Coordinates of C-alpha atoms in Angstrom, one line a residue:
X1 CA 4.6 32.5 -7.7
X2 CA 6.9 30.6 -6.4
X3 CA 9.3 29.7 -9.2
X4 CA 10.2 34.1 -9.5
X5 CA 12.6 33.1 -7.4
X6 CA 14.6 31.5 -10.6
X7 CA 12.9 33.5 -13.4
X8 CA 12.8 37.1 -12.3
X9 CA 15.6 39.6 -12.2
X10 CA 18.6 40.7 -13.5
X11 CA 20.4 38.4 -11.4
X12 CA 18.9 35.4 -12.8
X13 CA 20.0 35.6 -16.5
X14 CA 21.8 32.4 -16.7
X15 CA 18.6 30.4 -15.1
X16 CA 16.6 31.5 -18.0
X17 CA 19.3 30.9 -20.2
X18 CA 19.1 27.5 -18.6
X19 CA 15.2 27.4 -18.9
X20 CA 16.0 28.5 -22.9
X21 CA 18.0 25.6 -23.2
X22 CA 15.4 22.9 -22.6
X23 CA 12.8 25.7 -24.8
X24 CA 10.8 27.4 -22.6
X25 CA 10.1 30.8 -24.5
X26 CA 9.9 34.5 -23.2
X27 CA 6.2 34.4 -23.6
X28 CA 5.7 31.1 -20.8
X29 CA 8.3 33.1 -18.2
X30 CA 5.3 34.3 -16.6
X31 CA 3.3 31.3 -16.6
X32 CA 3.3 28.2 -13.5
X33 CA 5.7 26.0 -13.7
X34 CA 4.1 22.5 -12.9
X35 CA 6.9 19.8 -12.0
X36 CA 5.3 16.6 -13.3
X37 CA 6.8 13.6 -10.8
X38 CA 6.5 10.3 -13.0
X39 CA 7.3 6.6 -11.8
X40 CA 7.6 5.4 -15.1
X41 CA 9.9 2.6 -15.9
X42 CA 10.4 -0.1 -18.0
X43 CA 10.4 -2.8 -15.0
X44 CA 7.4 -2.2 -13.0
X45 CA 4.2 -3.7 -15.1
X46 CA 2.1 -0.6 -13.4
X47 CA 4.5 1.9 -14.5
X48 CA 5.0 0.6 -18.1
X49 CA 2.0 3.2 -19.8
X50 CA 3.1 5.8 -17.2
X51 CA 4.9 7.9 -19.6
X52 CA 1.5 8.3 -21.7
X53 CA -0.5 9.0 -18.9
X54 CA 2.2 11.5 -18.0
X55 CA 1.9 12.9 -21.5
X56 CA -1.4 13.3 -21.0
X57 CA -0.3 15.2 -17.7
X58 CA 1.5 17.8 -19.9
X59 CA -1.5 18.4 -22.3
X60 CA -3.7 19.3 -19.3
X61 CA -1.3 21.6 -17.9
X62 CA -0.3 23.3 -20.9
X63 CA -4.3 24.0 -22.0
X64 CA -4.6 25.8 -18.7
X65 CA -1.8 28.0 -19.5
X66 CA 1.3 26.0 -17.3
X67 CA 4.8 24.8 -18.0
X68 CA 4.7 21.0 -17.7
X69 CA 8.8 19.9 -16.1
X70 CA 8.7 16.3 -16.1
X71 CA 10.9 14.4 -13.5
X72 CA 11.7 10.9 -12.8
X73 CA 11.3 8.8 -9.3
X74 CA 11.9 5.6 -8.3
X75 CA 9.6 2.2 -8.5
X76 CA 10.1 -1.1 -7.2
X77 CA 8.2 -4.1 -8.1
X78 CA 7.5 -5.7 -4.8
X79 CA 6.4 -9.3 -7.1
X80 CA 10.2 -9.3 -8.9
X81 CA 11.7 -8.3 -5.2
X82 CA 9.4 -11.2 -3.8
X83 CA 11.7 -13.9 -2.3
X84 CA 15.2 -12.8 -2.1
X85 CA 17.2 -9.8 -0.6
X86 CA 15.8 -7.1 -3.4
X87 CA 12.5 -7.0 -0.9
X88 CA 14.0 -5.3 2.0
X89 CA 14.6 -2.3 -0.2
X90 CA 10.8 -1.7 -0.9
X91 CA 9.1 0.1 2.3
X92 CA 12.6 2.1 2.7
X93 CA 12.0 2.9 -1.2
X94 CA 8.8 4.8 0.2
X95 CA 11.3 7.4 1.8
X96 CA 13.5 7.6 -1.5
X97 CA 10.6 8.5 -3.5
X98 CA 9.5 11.4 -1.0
X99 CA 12.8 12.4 -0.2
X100 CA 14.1 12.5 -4.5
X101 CA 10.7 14.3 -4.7
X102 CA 10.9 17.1 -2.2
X103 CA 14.7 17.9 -3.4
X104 CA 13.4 18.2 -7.1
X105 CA 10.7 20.9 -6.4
X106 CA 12.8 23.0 -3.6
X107 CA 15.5 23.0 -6.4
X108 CA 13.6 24.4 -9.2
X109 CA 11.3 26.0 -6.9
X110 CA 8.0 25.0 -9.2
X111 CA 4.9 26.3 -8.4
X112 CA 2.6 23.3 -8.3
X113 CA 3.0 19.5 -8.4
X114 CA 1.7 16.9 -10.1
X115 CA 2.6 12.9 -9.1
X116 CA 1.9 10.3 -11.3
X117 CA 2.5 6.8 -10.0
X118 CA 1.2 3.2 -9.1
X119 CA 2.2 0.4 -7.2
X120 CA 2.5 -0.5 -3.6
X121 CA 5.3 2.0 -2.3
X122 CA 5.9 4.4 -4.6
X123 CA 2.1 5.8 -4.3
X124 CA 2.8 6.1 0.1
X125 CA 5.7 7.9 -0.8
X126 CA 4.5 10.1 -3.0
X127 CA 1.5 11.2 -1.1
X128 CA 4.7 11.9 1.6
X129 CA 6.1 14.3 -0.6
X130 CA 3.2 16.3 -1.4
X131 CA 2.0 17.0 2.3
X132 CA 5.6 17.7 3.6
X133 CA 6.1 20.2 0.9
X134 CA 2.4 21.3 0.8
X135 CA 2.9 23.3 -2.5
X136 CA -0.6 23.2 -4.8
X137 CA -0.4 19.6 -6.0
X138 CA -2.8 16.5 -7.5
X139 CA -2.1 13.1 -8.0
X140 CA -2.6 10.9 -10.9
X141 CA -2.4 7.1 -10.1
X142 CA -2.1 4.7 -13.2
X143 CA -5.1 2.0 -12.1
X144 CA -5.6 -1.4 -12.4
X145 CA -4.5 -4.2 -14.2
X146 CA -7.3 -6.1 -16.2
X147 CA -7.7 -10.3 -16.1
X148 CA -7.5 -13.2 -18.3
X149 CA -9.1 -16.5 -17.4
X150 CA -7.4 -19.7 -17.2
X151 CA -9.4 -23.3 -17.2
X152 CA -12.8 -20.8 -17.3
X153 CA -11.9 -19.0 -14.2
X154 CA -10.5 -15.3 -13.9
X155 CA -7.4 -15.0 -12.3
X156 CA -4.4 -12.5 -11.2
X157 CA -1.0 -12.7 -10.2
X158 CA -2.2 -14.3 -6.5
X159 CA -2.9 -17.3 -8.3
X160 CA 0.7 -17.1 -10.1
X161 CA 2.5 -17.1 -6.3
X162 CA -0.2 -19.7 -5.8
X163 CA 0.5 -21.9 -8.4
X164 CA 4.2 -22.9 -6.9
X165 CA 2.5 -24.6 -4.2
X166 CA 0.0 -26.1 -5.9
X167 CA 2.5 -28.2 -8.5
X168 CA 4.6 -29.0 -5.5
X169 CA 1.4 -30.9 -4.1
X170 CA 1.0 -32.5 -7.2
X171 CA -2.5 -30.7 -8.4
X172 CA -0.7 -29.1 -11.4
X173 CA 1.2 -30.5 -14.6
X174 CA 3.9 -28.5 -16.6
X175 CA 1.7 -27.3 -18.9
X176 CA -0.7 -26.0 -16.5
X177 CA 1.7 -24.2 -14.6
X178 CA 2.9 -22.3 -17.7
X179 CA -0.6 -21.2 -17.9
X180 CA -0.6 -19.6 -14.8
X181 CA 2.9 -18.2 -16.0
X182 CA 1.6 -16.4 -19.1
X183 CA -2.1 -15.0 -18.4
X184 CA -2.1 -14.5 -14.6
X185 CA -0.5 -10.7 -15.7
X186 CA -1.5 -10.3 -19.4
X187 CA -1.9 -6.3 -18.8
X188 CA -0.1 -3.0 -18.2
X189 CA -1.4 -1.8 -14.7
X190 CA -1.3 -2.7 -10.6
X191 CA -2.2 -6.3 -10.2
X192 CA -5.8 -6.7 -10.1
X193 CA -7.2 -7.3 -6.9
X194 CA -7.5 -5.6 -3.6
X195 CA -3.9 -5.4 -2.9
X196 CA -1.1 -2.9 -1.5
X197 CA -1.0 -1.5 -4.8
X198 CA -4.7 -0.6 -5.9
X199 CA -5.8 -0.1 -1.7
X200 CA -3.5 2.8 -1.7
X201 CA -5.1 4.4 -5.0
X202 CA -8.6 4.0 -3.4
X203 CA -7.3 5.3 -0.6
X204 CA -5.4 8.3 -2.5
X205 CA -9.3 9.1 -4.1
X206 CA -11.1 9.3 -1.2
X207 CA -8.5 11.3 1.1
X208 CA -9.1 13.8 -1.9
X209 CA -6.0 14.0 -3.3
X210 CA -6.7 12.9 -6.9
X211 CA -9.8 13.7 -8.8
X212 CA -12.8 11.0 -8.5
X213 CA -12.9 7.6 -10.4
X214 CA -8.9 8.0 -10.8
X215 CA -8.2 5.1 -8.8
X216 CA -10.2 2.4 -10.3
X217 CA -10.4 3.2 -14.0
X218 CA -7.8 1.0 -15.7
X219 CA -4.4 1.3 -16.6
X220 CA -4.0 2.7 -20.3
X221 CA -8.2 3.2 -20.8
X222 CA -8.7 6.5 -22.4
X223 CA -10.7 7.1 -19.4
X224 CA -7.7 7.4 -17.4
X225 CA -5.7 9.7 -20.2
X226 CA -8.9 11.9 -19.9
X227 CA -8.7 12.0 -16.0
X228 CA -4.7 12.3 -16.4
X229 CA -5.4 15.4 -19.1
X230 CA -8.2 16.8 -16.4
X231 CA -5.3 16.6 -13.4
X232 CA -3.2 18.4 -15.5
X233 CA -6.0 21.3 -16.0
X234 CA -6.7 21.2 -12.4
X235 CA -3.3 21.2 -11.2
X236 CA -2.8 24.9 -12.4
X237 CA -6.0 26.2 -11.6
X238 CA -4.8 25.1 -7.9
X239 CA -1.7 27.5 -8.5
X240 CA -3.9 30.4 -9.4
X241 CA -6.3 29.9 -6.6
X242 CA -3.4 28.8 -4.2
X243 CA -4.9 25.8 -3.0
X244 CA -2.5 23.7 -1.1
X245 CA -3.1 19.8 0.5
X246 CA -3.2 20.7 3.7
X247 CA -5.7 23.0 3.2
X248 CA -8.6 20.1 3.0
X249 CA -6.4 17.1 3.7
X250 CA -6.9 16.4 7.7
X251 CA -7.5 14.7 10.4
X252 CA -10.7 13.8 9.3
X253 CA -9.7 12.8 6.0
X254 CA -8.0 9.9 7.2
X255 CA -10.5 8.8 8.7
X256 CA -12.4 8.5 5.8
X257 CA -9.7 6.4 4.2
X258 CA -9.7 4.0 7.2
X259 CA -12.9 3.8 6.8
X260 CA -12.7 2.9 3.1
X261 CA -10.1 0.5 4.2
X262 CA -12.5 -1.6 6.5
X263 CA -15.3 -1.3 4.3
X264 CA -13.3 -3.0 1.1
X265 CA -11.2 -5.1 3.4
X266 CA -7.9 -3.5 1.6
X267 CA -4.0 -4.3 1.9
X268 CA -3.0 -4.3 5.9
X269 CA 0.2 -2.6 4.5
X270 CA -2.2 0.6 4.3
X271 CA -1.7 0.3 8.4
X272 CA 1.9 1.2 8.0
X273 CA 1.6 3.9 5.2
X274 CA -1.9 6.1 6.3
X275 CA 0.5 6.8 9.7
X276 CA 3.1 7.6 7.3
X277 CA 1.4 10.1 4.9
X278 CA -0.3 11.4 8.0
X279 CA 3.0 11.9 9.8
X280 CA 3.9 14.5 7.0
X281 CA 0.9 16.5 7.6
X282 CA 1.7 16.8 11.2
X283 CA -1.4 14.2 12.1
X284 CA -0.4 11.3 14.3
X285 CA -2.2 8.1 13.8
X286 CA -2.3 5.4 16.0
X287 CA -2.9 1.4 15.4
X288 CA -6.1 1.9 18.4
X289 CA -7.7 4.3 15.5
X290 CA -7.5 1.7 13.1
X291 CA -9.0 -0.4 15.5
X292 CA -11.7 1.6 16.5
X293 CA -13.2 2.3 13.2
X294 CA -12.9 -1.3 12.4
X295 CA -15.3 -2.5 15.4
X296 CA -17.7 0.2 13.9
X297 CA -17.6 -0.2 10.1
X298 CA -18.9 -3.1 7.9
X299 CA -17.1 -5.1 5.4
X300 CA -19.4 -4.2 2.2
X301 CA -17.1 -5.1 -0.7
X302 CA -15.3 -8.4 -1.6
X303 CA -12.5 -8.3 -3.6
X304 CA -9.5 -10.6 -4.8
X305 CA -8.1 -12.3 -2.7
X306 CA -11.0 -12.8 -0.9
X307 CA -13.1 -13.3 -4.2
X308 CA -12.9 -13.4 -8.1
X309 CA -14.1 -9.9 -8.4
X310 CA -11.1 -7.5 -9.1
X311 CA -10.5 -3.5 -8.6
X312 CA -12.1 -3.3 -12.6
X313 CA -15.4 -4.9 -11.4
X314 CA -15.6 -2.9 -8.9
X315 CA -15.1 0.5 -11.0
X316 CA -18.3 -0.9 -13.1
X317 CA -20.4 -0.9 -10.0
X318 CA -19.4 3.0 -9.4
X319 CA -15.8 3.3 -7.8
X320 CA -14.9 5.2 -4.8
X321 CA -18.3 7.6 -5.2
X322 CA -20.4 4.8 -5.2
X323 CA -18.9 3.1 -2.0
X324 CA -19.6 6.6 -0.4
X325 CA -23.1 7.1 -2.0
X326 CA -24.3 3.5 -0.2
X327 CA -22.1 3.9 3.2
X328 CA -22.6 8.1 3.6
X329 CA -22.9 8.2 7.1
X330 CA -19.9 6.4 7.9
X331 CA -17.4 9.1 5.7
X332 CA -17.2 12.9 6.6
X333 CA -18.1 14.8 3.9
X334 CA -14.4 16.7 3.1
X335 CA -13.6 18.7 0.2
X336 CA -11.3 17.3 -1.9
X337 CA -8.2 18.5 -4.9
X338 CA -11.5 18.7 -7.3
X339 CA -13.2 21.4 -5.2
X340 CA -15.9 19.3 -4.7
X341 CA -16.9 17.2 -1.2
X342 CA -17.1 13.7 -1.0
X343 CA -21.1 14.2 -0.8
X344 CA -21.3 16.1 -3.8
X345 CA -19.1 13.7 -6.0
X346 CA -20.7 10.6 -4.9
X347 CA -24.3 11.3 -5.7
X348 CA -23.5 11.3 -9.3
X349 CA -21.9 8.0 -9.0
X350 CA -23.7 5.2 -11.7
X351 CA -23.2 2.0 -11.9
X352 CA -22.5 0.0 -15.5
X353 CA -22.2 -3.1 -14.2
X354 CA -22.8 -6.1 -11.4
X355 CA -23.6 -4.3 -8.0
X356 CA -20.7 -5.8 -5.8
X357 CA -20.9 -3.3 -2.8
X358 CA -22.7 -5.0 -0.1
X359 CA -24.4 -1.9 1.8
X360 CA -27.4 -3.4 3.2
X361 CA -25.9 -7.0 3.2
X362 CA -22.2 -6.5 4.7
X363 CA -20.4 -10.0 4.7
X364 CA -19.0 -9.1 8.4
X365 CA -20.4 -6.7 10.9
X366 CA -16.5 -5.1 11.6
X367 CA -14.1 -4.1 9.1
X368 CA -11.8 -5.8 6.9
X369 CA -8.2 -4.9 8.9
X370 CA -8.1 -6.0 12.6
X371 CA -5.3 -4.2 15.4
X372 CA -4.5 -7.7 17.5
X373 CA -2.5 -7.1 21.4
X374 CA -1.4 -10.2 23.3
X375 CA 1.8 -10.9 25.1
X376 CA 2.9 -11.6 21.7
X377 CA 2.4 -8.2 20.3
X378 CA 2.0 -5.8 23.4
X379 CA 2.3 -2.8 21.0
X380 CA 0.1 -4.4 18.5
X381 CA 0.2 -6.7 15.6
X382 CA -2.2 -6.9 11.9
X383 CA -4.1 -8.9 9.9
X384 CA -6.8 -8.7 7.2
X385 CA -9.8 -10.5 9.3
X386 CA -11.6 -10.0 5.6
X387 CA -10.0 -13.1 4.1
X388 CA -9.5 -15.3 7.2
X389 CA -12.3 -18.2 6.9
X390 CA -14.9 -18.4 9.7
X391 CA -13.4 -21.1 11.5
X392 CA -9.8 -19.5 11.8
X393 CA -10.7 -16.5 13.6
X394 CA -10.1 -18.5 16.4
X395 CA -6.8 -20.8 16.3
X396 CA -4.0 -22.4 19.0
X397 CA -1.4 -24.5 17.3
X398 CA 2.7 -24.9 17.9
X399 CA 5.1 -22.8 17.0
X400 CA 7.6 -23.7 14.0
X401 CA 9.6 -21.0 14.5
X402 CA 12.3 -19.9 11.3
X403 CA 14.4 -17.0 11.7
X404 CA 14.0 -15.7 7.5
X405 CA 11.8 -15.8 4.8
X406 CA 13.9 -18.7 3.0
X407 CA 14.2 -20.8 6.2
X408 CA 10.5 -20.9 6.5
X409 CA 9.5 -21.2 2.7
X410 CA 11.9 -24.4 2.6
X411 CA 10.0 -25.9 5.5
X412 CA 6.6 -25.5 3.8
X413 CA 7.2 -26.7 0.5
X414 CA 9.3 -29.9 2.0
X415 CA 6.2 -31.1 3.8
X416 CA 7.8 -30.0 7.2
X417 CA 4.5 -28.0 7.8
X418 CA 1.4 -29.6 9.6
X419 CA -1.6 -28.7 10.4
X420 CA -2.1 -27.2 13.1
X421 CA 1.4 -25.2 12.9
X422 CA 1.7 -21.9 13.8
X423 CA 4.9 -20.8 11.5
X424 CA 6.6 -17.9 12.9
X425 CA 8.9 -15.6 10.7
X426 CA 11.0 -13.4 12.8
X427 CA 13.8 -10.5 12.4
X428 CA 11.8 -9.6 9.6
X429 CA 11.1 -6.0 10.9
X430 CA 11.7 -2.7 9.5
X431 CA 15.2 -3.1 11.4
X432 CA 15.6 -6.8 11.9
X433 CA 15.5 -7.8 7.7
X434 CA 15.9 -4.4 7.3
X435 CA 12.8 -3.0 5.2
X436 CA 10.2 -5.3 6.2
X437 CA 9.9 -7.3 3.4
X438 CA 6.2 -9.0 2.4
X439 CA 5.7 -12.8 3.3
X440 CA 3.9 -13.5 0.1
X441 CA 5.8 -16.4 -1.1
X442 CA 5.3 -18.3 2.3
X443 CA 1.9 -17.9 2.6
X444 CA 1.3 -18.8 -1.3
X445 CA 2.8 -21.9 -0.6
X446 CA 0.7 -22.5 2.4
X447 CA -2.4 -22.3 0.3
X448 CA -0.9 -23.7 -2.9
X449 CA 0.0 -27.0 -0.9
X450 CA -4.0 -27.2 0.6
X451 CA -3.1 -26.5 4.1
X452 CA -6.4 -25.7 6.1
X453 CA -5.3 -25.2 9.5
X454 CA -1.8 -23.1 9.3
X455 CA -1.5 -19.7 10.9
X456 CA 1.7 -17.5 10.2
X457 CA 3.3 -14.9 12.9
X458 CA 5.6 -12.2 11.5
X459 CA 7.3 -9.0 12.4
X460 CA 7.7 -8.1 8.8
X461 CA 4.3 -8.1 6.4
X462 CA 2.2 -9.4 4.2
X463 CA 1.3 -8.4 0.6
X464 CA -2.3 -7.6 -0.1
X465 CA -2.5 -11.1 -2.0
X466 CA -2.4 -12.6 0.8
X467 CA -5.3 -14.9 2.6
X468 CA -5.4 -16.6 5.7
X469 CA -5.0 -16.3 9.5
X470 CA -1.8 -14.4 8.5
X471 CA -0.5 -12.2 11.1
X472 CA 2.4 -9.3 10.5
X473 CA 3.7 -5.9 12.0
X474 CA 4.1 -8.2 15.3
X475 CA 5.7 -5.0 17.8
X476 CA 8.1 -4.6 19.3
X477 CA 9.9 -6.6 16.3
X478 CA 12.3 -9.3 17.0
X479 CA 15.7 -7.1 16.6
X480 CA 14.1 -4.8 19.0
X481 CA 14.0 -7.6 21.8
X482 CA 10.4 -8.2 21.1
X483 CA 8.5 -11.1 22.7
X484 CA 8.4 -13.1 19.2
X485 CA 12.2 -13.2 19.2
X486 CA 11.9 -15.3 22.7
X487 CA 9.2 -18.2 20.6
X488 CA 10.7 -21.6 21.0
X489 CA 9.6 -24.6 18.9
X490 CA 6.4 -26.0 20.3
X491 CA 5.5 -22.9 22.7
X492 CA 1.8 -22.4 21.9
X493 CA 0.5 -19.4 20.1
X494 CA -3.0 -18.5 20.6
X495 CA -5.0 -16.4 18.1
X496 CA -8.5 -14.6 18.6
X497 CA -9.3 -12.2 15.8
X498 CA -13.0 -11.4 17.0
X499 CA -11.0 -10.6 20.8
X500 CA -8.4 -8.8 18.8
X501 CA -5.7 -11.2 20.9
X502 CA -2.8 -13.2 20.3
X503 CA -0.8 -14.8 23.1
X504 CA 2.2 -17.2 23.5
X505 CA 1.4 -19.1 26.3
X506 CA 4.3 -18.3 28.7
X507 CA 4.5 -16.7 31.7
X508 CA 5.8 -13.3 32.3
X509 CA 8.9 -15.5 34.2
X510 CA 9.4 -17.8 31.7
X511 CA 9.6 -14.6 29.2
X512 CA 12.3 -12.9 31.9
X513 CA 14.3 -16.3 31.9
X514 CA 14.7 -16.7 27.7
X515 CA 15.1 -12.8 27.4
X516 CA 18.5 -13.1 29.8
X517 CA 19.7 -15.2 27.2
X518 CA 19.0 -13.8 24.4
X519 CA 21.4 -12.2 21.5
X520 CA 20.6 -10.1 18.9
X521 CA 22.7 -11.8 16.0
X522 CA 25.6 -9.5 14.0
X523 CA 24.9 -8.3 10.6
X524 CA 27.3 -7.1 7.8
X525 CA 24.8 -3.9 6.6
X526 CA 26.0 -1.1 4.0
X527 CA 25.1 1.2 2.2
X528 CA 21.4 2.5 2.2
X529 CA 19.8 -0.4 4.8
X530 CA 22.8 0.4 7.0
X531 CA 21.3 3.7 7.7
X532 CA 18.2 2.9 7.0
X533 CA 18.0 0.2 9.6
X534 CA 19.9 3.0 12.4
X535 CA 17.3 5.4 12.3
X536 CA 13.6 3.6 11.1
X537 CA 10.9 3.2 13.6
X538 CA 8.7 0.6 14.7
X539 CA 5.8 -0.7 12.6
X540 CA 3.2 0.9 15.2
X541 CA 4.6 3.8 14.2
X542 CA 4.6 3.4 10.2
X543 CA 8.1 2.3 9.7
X544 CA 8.8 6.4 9.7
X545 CA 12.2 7.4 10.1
X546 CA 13.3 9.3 13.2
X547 CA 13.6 13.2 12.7

């Protein structure tokens, strides 16, 4: 095992003395040592019951005869970082988590890993750290957030961002508002619908890397303690049987989660973070395979923001295995951490409640996620085609171009906006901001207001909440020279998500002539963004860091 190496030998009295210390007996020398990675915090609503699933964690792995180390990680709340500076520190958070992880286990050299986490980056970046150190490991994500209803109709924190907008424009009182304010997240969990948060859990199942239903049973169930208390179990049996990740994590595991990822029409964030997780395993994924298994994969299952129905309803109509069960021939049928394939789990999948996976009836031939090029984006640029309306999959309107979040949220919710608008949001890129924050609040307010006919370009992203002809990861980003950095007030900006195109309409000269005078504006950047910002890639690439 791997954790002799501070256990065994003459030479290593003082680390059991050490081990003594925290009470490890004679009698559990011998046994695995499990390091138990756990998110949980007192900020994070999806983190809040983390330290009881972890619990359960420990109960699992001491049944199977392990040592259960519990260590903390990092977790950002990307809806408290909404809005102000604290959001560009949540995609480089992703490498935090994977980095704080790897040090942990190559310090106390444990023999298998468990991670136990939720929430839009600190799931990426623990899925990071288990491929890069490729020790036996399982993960345990904490599931989703249940709903209340306000004025008879369900809601989650979309409608909360939503809200702003919608008193601005005069449709909501004081006291409706507060409504909004105290039921739109009444739970523990990751915020109910079909966001960053509860894609990359889904995700997480069917690449195999937790056991099945994990993802969608909800936060603080005694269904998910039982799971947790099962990952624990499993996660030693992995040590004794030497079962690593990339053992049956590979090329065509990710491919199966892209293809979950078109079929539910999840977060377009998971386009920087699959690349990411892949990256570790030595796998390079590139935005044309997202694209391609979009054009060939229905859109099956409607979730919030697209709908009412959340992540919970969708667990009643059978989870991951059922999506698999109905849509078989689109997924390879990999093993997974269980030792079971994808095949065998999925045809015990039962449904307890509404059917809401579309298989026969898809709501759009193509997946949910669309790759768009254009002289706007020659490296590429995203958007969730899932919860654009019919008639804005085609769009040409001007540019209103704002150079920050702030700038362009001011504009919208002074009635500066019209339709017909194309806003753009540049230097928002994983170097420009730095980090890449979401442009949640923006496109809330869009929708709040009633605006029909408003498109919005970014370099920097979108959260998973968001709806609309909304597209982000616009490459080469802004601070990189990029195209979107030469868009002038009024240019037209064309958009054709069925072509997979979006075009300013310049010409290549006109392009030449605004590029000789451009600048890239000084910034005053310390501490982590400073070298966070010097060494990050593009968002083709997954926002990665440079080796």
């Amino acid at each position: 095992m791997r954790s002799e190496v501070v256990k065994v030998g003459v030479d290593r009295v003082a680390h059991r003395a050490l081990f003594k210390a925290l009470g490890v007996l004679d009698e559990e020398m011998n046994k695995p040592f499990i390091g138990i990675a756990n998110a949980y915090n007192t900020i994070v609503p999806g983190h809040m019951t983390l330290d009881k699933i972890t619990q359960a964690v420990k109960e699992g792995v001491l049944l199977a005869g392990g040592v259960p180390f519990e260590f903390g990680i990092p977790g950002i709340c990307d809806g408290i970082a909404m809005g102000h500076r604290g959001m560009s520190f949540s995609l480089p958070s992703r490498e935090l988590i994977a980095d704080c992880i790897e040090s942990m286990v190559e310090a106390h050299a444990f023999d298998g890993l468990v991670v136990v986490a939720s929430c839009d980056k600190i799931v990426p970046g623990t899925l990071m750290a288990m491929l890069r150190l490729n020790i036996p490991a399982i993960a345990v994500t904490g599931g989703p957030m249940l709903s209340e209803k306000v004025k008879g109709e369900k809601v989650s924190i979309k409608d909360a961002f939503e809200a702003a907008g919608l008193y601005k424009a005069g449709k909501l009182n004081d006291e409706e508002l507060k409504l909004y304010e105290d039921f739109c997240a009444p739970y523990c969990g990751s915020c109910q619908g079909l966001y960053t948060a509860n894609t990359m859990q889904i995700l997480t199942e069917t690449l195999g890397l937790s056991l099945p239903y994990c993802s969608t049973s909800p936060c603080a169930s005694s269904r998910k303690l039982r799971i947790a208390k099962m990952s624990g179990i499993r996660a030693v049996e992995l040590v004794k049987e030497d079962i690593k990740p990339l053992d049956f994590v590979n090329e065509r595991s990710f491919e199966n989660a892209i293809t979950m990822d078109m079929l539910i029409g999840g977060s377009t964030n998971t386009v920087l973070h699959l690349p990411a997780i892949a990256n570790e395993a030595g796998i390079r994924l590139d935005l044309d395979k997202f694209d391609e298994i979009s054009r060939k994969t229905p859109h099956i299952v409607l979730l919030d923001p697209a709908s009412k129905d959340t992540v919970v309803d969708l667990d009643e109509s059978g989870g991951v295995p059922m999506i698999i069960k109905k849509a078989k021939d689109f997924f390879s049928n990999e093993l997974t951490v269980s030792g079971k394939r994808l095949y065998e789990i999925a045809e015990k999948a039962v449904l307890r409640g509404r059917d809401i996976i579309m298989a026969e009836r898809p709501y759009r031939k193509e997946g949910g996620i669309a790759i768009l090029k254009g002289n706007l984006a020659p490296k590429g640029a995203v958007v969730k085609a899932s919860a654009v309306r019919e008639d804005m999959l085609k769009f040409k309107g001007n540019a209103k171009v704002y150079d920050s979040e702030e700038l362009a949220l001011k504009a919208i919710l002074n009635r500066e906006i019209e339709e017909g608008d194309v806003v753009v949001i540049r230097y928002m890129g994983p170097k420009g901001a730095p980090g890449m924050p979401e442009m949640l609040l923006p496109t809330a307010a869009i929708a709040g207001i009633g605006l029909q006919r408003v498109a919005l370009v970014t370099d920097g992203r979108f959260s998973g909440a968001t709806r609309g002809p909304c597209i982000g990861h616009v490459s080469p980003e802004a601070m990189e020279g990029g195209n979107i950095a030469l868009v002038e007030n009024g240019d037209k900006i064309e958009i054709d998500i069925p072509a997979r195109k979006i075009n300013v309409d310049l010409s290549e000269e006109e392009l030449e002539e605004r590029r000789k005078k451009w600048k890239v504006g000084e910034r005053k950047l310390r501490g982590y963004l400073a070298r966070y910002s010097k060494i990050v890639t593009s968002a083709d690439r997954g926002a990665v860091l440079e080796n």
